[in-house]
């Protein structure tokens, strides 16, 4: 079965500190990987995505993620966080079927930034 | 494009009443997903459609839930009868199937059943 695991439900960090949000997936088929961000009382919006090519992908707001096939991971990082990064972050997998793609989300990681 | 449009944004209803949530996908997107978000269960995929056809409804919790997509520009999620445990935020998301791109989300409908 395909699944996405976000290892940390909450991550508190101080402002301007680096952060890493962890994501592991399991799948027997090719996958496409995404990170979404959800600000309070809003829908999810895309931060970045990995489809193919370079394993290091850069997204909006200074975030980046690295696809590691051997470890089946897609961890999200930012070298210096800001108060405005306070939100919930979701890792997602789009199973690579061409005719019926299905997107599965992890349980989310709540990032809280302390001044 | 205005993005994925969901209505209503908020719905408060009494237990036992019928509730209908609506979604208008982005023009040209031919895959549509309904998700439910709660504190306890996180983001759950309820059902998704490709080209207006339901592909997988295994996430629909009970027979009280039903979803339709009568055409490419409209989908509904209906709960009849509603129960307090159905209280959640319901999201609609759409995508262009076959391109393995990301899904675009609506703002959600916050449902409260009292």
Short mmCIF file of N, CA and C in Angstrom, two decimals, chain A:
data_model
loop_
_atom_site.label_atom_id
_atom_site.label_comp_id
_atom_site.label_asym_id
_atom_site.label_seq_id
_atom_site.Cartn_x
_atom_site.Cartn_y
_atom_site.Cartn_z
N UNK A 1 0.84 -1.19 0.00
CA UNK A 1 0.00 0.00 0.00
C UNK A 1 0.88 1.25 0.00
N UNK A 2 0.36 2.25 -0.66
CA UNK A 2 1.11 3.50 -0.70
C UNK A 2 0.75 4.35 0.50
N UNK A 3 1.78 5.04 1.04
CA UNK A 3 1.51 5.89 2.20
C UNK A 3 2.54 6.98 2.29
N UNK A 4 2.20 7.98 3.08
CA UNK A 4 3.10 9.10 3.34
C UNK A 4 3.16 9.28 4.85
N UNK A 5 4.36 9.36 5.38
CA UNK A 5 4.55 9.52 6.83
C UNK A 5 5.30 10.80 7.13
N UNK A 6 4.69 11.64 7.92
CA UNK A 6 5.37 12.82 8.42
C UNK A 6 5.68 12.54 9.88
N UNK A 7 6.93 12.51 10.19
CA UNK A 7 7.39 11.97 11.46
C UNK A 7 7.11 12.90 12.64
N UNK A 8 6.96 14.18 12.38
CA UNK A 8 6.77 15.14 13.46
C UNK A 8 5.43 15.83 13.31
N UNK A 9 4.61 15.76 14.35
CA UNK A 9 3.31 16.43 14.26
C UNK A 9 3.45 17.92 14.54
N UNK A 10 4.45 18.27 15.37
CA UNK A 10 4.68 19.68 15.68
C UNK A 10 6.18 19.94 15.72
N UNK A 11 6.58 21.09 15.20
CA UNK A 11 7.99 21.49 15.24
C UNK A 11 8.05 22.94 15.67
N UNK A 12 8.54 23.19 16.89
CA UNK A 12 8.73 24.59 17.33
C UNK A 12 10.17 25.00 17.08
N UNK A 13 10.35 26.17 16.50
CA UNK A 13 11.71 26.69 16.27
C UNK A 13 11.72 28.19 16.56
N UNK A 14 12.93 28.70 16.82
CA UNK A 14 13.06 30.14 17.00
C UNK A 14 13.20 30.84 15.65
N UNK A 15 12.75 32.05 15.61
CA UNK A 15 12.87 32.84 14.39
C UNK A 15 14.34 32.93 13.97
N UNK A 16 14.55 32.85 12.67
CA UNK A 16 15.86 32.89 12.02
C UNK A 16 16.67 31.61 12.19
N UNK A 17 16.12 30.62 12.86
CA UNK A 17 16.80 29.32 12.97
C UNK A 17 16.47 28.47 11.75
N UNK A 18 17.29 27.48 11.44
CA UNK A 18 16.97 26.56 10.34
C UNK A 18 15.92 25.55 10.79
N UNK A 19 15.23 24.97 9.81
CA UNK A 19 14.22 23.97 10.12
C UNK A 19 14.23 22.87 9.07
N UNK A 20 13.91 21.67 9.51
CA UNK A 20 13.72 20.55 8.59
C UNK A 20 12.45 19.82 9.00
N UNK A 21 11.56 19.63 8.05
CA UNK A 21 10.34 18.86 8.27
C UNK A 21 10.48 17.56 7.49
N UNK A 22 10.27 16.45 8.19
CA UNK A 22 10.58 15.17 7.60
C UNK A 22 9.37 14.52 6.95
N UNK A 23 9.65 13.82 5.84
CA UNK A 23 8.60 13.11 5.11
C UNK A 23 9.19 11.84 4.52
N UNK A 24 8.54 10.73 4.74
CA UNK A 24 8.91 9.47 4.12
C UNK A 24 7.69 8.90 3.41
N UNK A 25 7.94 8.21 2.33
CA UNK A 25 6.83 7.64 1.58
C UNK A 25 7.12 6.17 1.29
N UNK A 26 6.08 5.45 0.99
CA UNK A 26 6.25 4.08 0.54
C UNK A 26 5.36 3.89 -0.68
N UNK A 27 5.95 3.33 -1.72
CA UNK A 27 5.19 3.11 -2.94
C UNK A 27 5.91 2.09 -3.80
N UNK A 28 5.14 1.29 -4.49
CA UNK A 28 5.72 0.30 -5.38
C UNK A 28 5.77 0.79 -6.83
N UNK A 29 5.30 2.03 -7.03
CA UNK A 29 5.32 2.60 -8.38
C UNK A 29 6.02 3.95 -8.34
N UNK A 30 6.24 4.50 -9.50
CA UNK A 30 6.84 5.83 -9.56
C UNK A 30 5.94 6.83 -8.87
N UNK A 31 6.58 7.76 -8.19
CA UNK A 31 5.80 8.76 -7.49
C UNK A 31 6.26 10.15 -7.86
N UNK A 32 5.38 11.07 -7.63
CA UNK A 32 5.68 12.49 -7.76
C UNK A 32 5.37 13.08 -6.39
N UNK A 33 6.26 13.91 -5.91
CA UNK A 33 6.21 14.35 -4.52
C UNK A 33 5.98 15.85 -4.41
N UNK A 34 5.23 16.24 -3.39
CA UNK A 34 4.86 17.63 -3.21
C UNK A 34 4.93 18.01 -1.73
N UNK A 35 5.15 19.27 -1.51
CA UNK A 35 4.93 19.87 -0.19
C UNK A 35 3.93 21.01 -0.37
N UNK A 36 2.91 20.98 0.50
CA UNK A 36 1.91 22.03 0.53
C UNK A 36 1.98 22.74 1.88
N UNK A 37 1.53 24.00 1.89
CA UNK A 37 1.43 24.76 3.12
C UNK A 37 -0.02 25.21 3.31
N UNK A 38 -0.45 25.16 4.57
CA UNK A 38 -1.80 25.62 4.89
C UNK A 38 -1.72 26.65 6.01
N UNK A 39 -2.07 27.89 5.67
CA UNK A 39 -2.16 28.94 6.67
C UNK A 39 -3.53 28.87 7.34
N UNK A 40 -3.67 29.42 8.52
CA UNK A 40 -4.94 29.30 9.26
C UNK A 40 -6.14 29.71 8.44
N UNK A 41 -7.17 28.88 8.47
CA UNK A 41 -8.45 29.15 7.80
C UNK A 41 -8.32 29.31 6.29
N UNK A 42 -7.33 28.67 5.72
CA UNK A 42 -7.17 28.72 4.28
C UNK A 42 -7.02 27.31 3.71
N UNK A 43 -7.10 27.23 2.40
CA UNK A 43 -6.85 25.96 1.72
C UNK A 43 -5.36 25.70 1.62
N UNK A 44 -5.03 24.59 0.99
CA UNK A 44 -3.63 24.23 0.83
C UNK A 44 -3.08 24.87 -0.44
N UNK A 45 -1.85 25.32 -0.37
CA UNK A 45 -1.19 25.85 -1.56
C UNK A 45 0.17 25.19 -1.72
N UNK A 46 0.57 25.06 -2.96
CA UNK A 46 1.79 24.33 -3.27
C UNK A 46 3.03 25.13 -2.89
N UNK A 47 3.95 24.46 -2.19
CA UNK A 47 5.25 25.04 -1.89
C UNK A 47 6.28 24.66 -2.94
N UNK A 48 6.34 23.37 -3.26
CA UNK A 48 7.28 22.87 -4.25
C UNK A 48 6.88 21.46 -4.66
N UNK A 49 7.52 20.99 -5.74
CA UNK A 49 7.20 19.66 -6.23
C UNK A 49 8.43 19.02 -6.86
N UNK A 50 8.47 17.69 -6.79
CA UNK A 50 9.48 16.91 -7.47
C UNK A 50 8.77 15.99 -8.47
N UNK A 51 9.14 16.15 -9.74
CA UNK A 51 8.58 15.28 -10.77
C UNK A 51 9.67 14.38 -11.34
N UNK A 52 10.82 14.97 -11.65
CA UNK A 52 11.96 14.22 -12.18
C UNK A 52 13.16 15.15 -12.20
N UNK A 53 14.30 14.60 -12.60
CA UNK A 53 15.48 15.46 -12.75
C UNK A 53 16.21 15.66 -11.44
N UNK A 54 16.71 16.88 -11.24
CA UNK A 54 17.49 17.19 -10.06
C UNK A 54 16.73 16.84 -8.79
N UNK A 55 17.43 16.21 -7.87
CA UNK A 55 16.76 15.75 -6.64
C UNK A 55 16.57 16.88 -5.63
N UNK A 56 17.22 18.00 -5.85
CA UNK A 56 17.04 19.16 -4.97
C UNK A 56 16.12 20.14 -5.66
N UNK A 57 14.99 20.38 -5.06
CA UNK A 57 14.02 21.29 -5.67
C UNK A 57 13.80 22.49 -4.77
N UNK A 58 13.65 23.62 -5.41
CA UNK A 58 13.43 24.86 -4.67
C UNK A 58 12.00 25.32 -4.87
N UNK A 59 11.43 25.87 -3.80
CA UNK A 59 10.05 26.32 -3.87
C UNK A 59 9.92 27.77 -3.48
N UNK A 60 8.70 28.13 -3.14
CA UNK A 60 8.44 29.52 -2.77
C UNK A 60 8.86 29.77 -1.33
N UNK A 61 8.99 31.03 -0.99
CA UNK A 61 9.28 31.46 0.38
C UNK A 61 10.59 30.90 0.94
N UNK A 62 11.54 30.57 0.06
CA UNK A 62 12.85 30.13 0.51
C UNK A 62 12.95 28.67 0.93
N UNK A 63 11.91 27.91 0.72
CA UNK A 63 11.92 26.49 1.07
C UNK A 63 12.56 25.66 -0.05
N UNK A 64 13.15 24.55 0.34
CA UNK A 64 13.67 23.58 -0.60
C UNK A 64 13.49 22.18 -0.03
N UNK A 65 13.53 21.19 -0.91
CA UNK A 65 13.38 19.81 -0.46
C UNK A 65 14.28 18.92 -1.32
N UNK A 66 14.70 17.82 -0.73
CA UNK A 66 15.57 16.89 -1.44
C UNK A 66 14.92 15.51 -1.53
N UNK A 67 14.82 15.01 -2.74
CA UNK A 67 14.28 13.68 -2.98
C UNK A 67 15.41 12.68 -2.82
N UNK A 68 15.21 11.69 -1.96
CA UNK A 68 16.20 10.65 -1.74
C UNK A 68 15.51 9.31 -1.99
N UNK A 69 15.78 8.74 -3.15
CA UNK A 69 15.07 7.52 -3.53
C UNK A 69 15.46 6.34 -2.65
N UNK A 70 16.73 6.23 -2.30
CA UNK A 70 17.18 5.08 -1.52
C UNK A 70 16.58 5.10 -0.11
N UNK A 71 16.37 6.29 0.42
CA UNK A 71 15.77 6.40 1.75
C UNK A 71 14.27 6.68 1.68
N UNK A 72 13.75 6.75 0.49
CA UNK A 72 12.33 7.07 0.26
C UNK A 72 11.90 8.26 1.12
N UNK A 73 12.67 9.33 1.00
CA UNK A 73 12.38 10.52 1.79
C UNK A 73 12.29 11.75 0.90
N UNK A 74 11.63 12.75 1.44
CA UNK A 74 11.47 14.03 0.74
C UNK A 74 11.35 15.10 1.81
N UNK A 75 12.45 15.38 2.49
CA UNK A 75 12.44 16.31 3.62
C UNK A 75 12.45 17.76 3.14
N UNK A 76 11.73 18.58 3.86
CA UNK A 76 11.61 20.01 3.55
C UNK A 76 12.53 20.81 4.47
N UNK A 77 13.21 21.81 3.90
CA UNK A 77 14.16 22.58 4.71
C UNK A 77 14.04 24.07 4.39
N UNK A 78 14.41 24.84 5.40
CA UNK A 78 14.58 26.28 5.19
C UNK A 78 15.71 26.73 6.10
N UNK A 79 16.68 27.48 5.57
CA UNK A 79 17.85 27.84 6.38
C UNK A 79 17.56 28.84 7.49
N UNK A 80 16.51 29.65 7.30
CA UNK A 80 16.23 30.69 8.30
C UNK A 80 14.73 31.00 8.24
N UNK A 81 14.02 30.66 9.29
CA UNK A 81 12.56 30.82 9.24
C UNK A 81 12.14 32.19 9.76
N UNK A 82 10.94 32.55 9.35
CA UNK A 82 10.35 33.83 9.73
C UNK A 82 9.02 33.56 10.41
N UNK A 83 8.58 34.52 11.19
CA UNK A 83 7.29 34.38 11.88
C UNK A 83 6.18 34.02 10.89
N UNK A 84 6.26 34.57 9.71
CA UNK A 84 5.21 34.34 8.71
C UNK A 84 5.18 32.90 8.18
N UNK A 85 6.19 32.10 8.53
CA UNK A 85 6.20 30.69 8.12
C UNK A 85 5.36 29.82 9.03
N UNK A 86 4.81 30.39 10.07
CA UNK A 86 3.94 29.64 10.97
C UNK A 86 2.74 29.13 10.20
N UNK A 87 2.61 27.81 10.13
CA UNK A 87 1.56 27.19 9.32
C UNK A 87 1.65 25.68 9.51
N UNK A 88 0.76 24.98 8.83
CA UNK A 88 0.85 23.53 8.80
C UNK A 88 1.35 23.11 7.42
N UNK A 89 2.24 22.14 7.42
CA UNK A 89 2.89 21.72 6.18
C UNK A 89 2.55 20.25 5.91
N UNK A 90 2.17 19.99 4.67
CA UNK A 90 1.76 18.64 4.28
C UNK A 90 2.64 18.13 3.15
N UNK A 91 3.13 16.92 3.35
CA UNK A 91 3.82 16.21 2.29
C UNK A 91 2.79 15.38 1.53
N UNK A 92 2.93 15.26 0.22
CA UNK A 92 1.94 14.52 -0.56
C UNK A 92 2.62 13.74 -1.67
N UNK A 93 1.97 12.65 -2.03
CA UNK A 93 2.45 11.78 -3.09
C UNK A 93 1.38 11.67 -4.15
N UNK A 94 1.77 11.86 -5.39
CA UNK A 94 0.87 11.63 -6.51
C UNK A 94 1.33 10.37 -7.19
N UNK A 95 0.53 9.32 -7.04
CA UNK A 95 0.91 8.04 -7.61
C UNK A 95 0.90 8.16 -9.13
N UNK A 96 1.93 7.64 -9.76
CA UNK A 96 2.20 7.95 -11.15
C UNK A 96 1.41 7.21 -12.20
N UNK A 97 0.11 7.07 -11.98
CA UNK A 97 -0.70 6.47 -13.02
C UNK A 97 -1.13 7.57 -13.99
N UNK A 98 -1.06 7.31 -15.24
CA UNK A 98 -1.38 8.37 -16.19
C UNK A 98 -2.87 8.58 -16.33
N UNK A 99 -3.64 7.57 -16.07
CA UNK A 99 -5.08 7.68 -16.31
C UNK A 99 -5.89 7.95 -15.07
N UNK A 100 -5.30 7.78 -13.91
CA UNK A 100 -6.10 7.94 -12.69
C UNK A 100 -5.20 8.30 -11.53
N UNK A 101 -4.61 9.46 -11.60
CA UNK A 101 -3.67 9.84 -10.54
C UNK A 101 -4.42 10.12 -9.25
N UNK A 102 -3.81 9.73 -8.17
CA UNK A 102 -4.44 9.83 -6.84
C UNK A 102 -3.44 10.47 -5.92
N UNK A 103 -3.85 11.49 -5.21
CA UNK A 103 -2.94 12.22 -4.34
C UNK A 103 -3.21 11.85 -2.90
N UNK A 104 -2.16 11.39 -2.23
CA UNK A 104 -2.25 11.00 -0.82
C UNK A 104 -1.42 11.97 0.01
N UNK A 105 -2.00 12.42 1.12
CA UNK A 105 -1.33 13.38 1.98
C UNK A 105 -0.85 12.74 3.27
N UNK A 106 0.25 13.27 3.80
CA UNK A 106 0.67 12.92 5.14
C UNK A 106 -0.21 13.60 6.17
N UNK A 107 0.06 13.33 7.42
CA UNK A 107 -0.79 13.83 8.51
C UNK A 107 -0.51 15.28 8.88
N UNK A 108 0.53 15.85 8.28
CA UNK A 108 0.82 17.26 8.52
C UNK A 108 1.79 17.49 9.65
N UNK A 109 2.54 18.59 9.53
CA UNK A 109 3.46 19.04 10.58
C UNK A 109 3.17 20.50 10.86
N UNK A 110 2.86 20.78 12.11
CA UNK A 110 2.56 22.16 12.48
C UNK A 110 3.86 22.85 12.89
N UNK A 111 4.23 23.87 12.12
CA UNK A 111 5.45 24.63 12.39
C UNK A 111 5.09 25.89 13.15
N UNK A 112 5.66 26.02 14.34
CA UNK A 112 5.43 27.23 15.13
C UNK A 112 6.76 27.94 15.34
N UNK A 113 6.74 29.24 15.08
CA UNK A 113 7.96 30.04 15.15
C UNK A 113 7.90 30.93 16.39
N UNK A 114 8.94 30.85 17.18
CA UNK A 114 9.03 31.67 18.40
C UNK A 114 9.93 32.86 18.14
N UNK A 115 9.52 34.04 18.58
CA UNK A 115 10.35 35.22 18.35
C UNK A 115 11.63 35.21 19.18
#
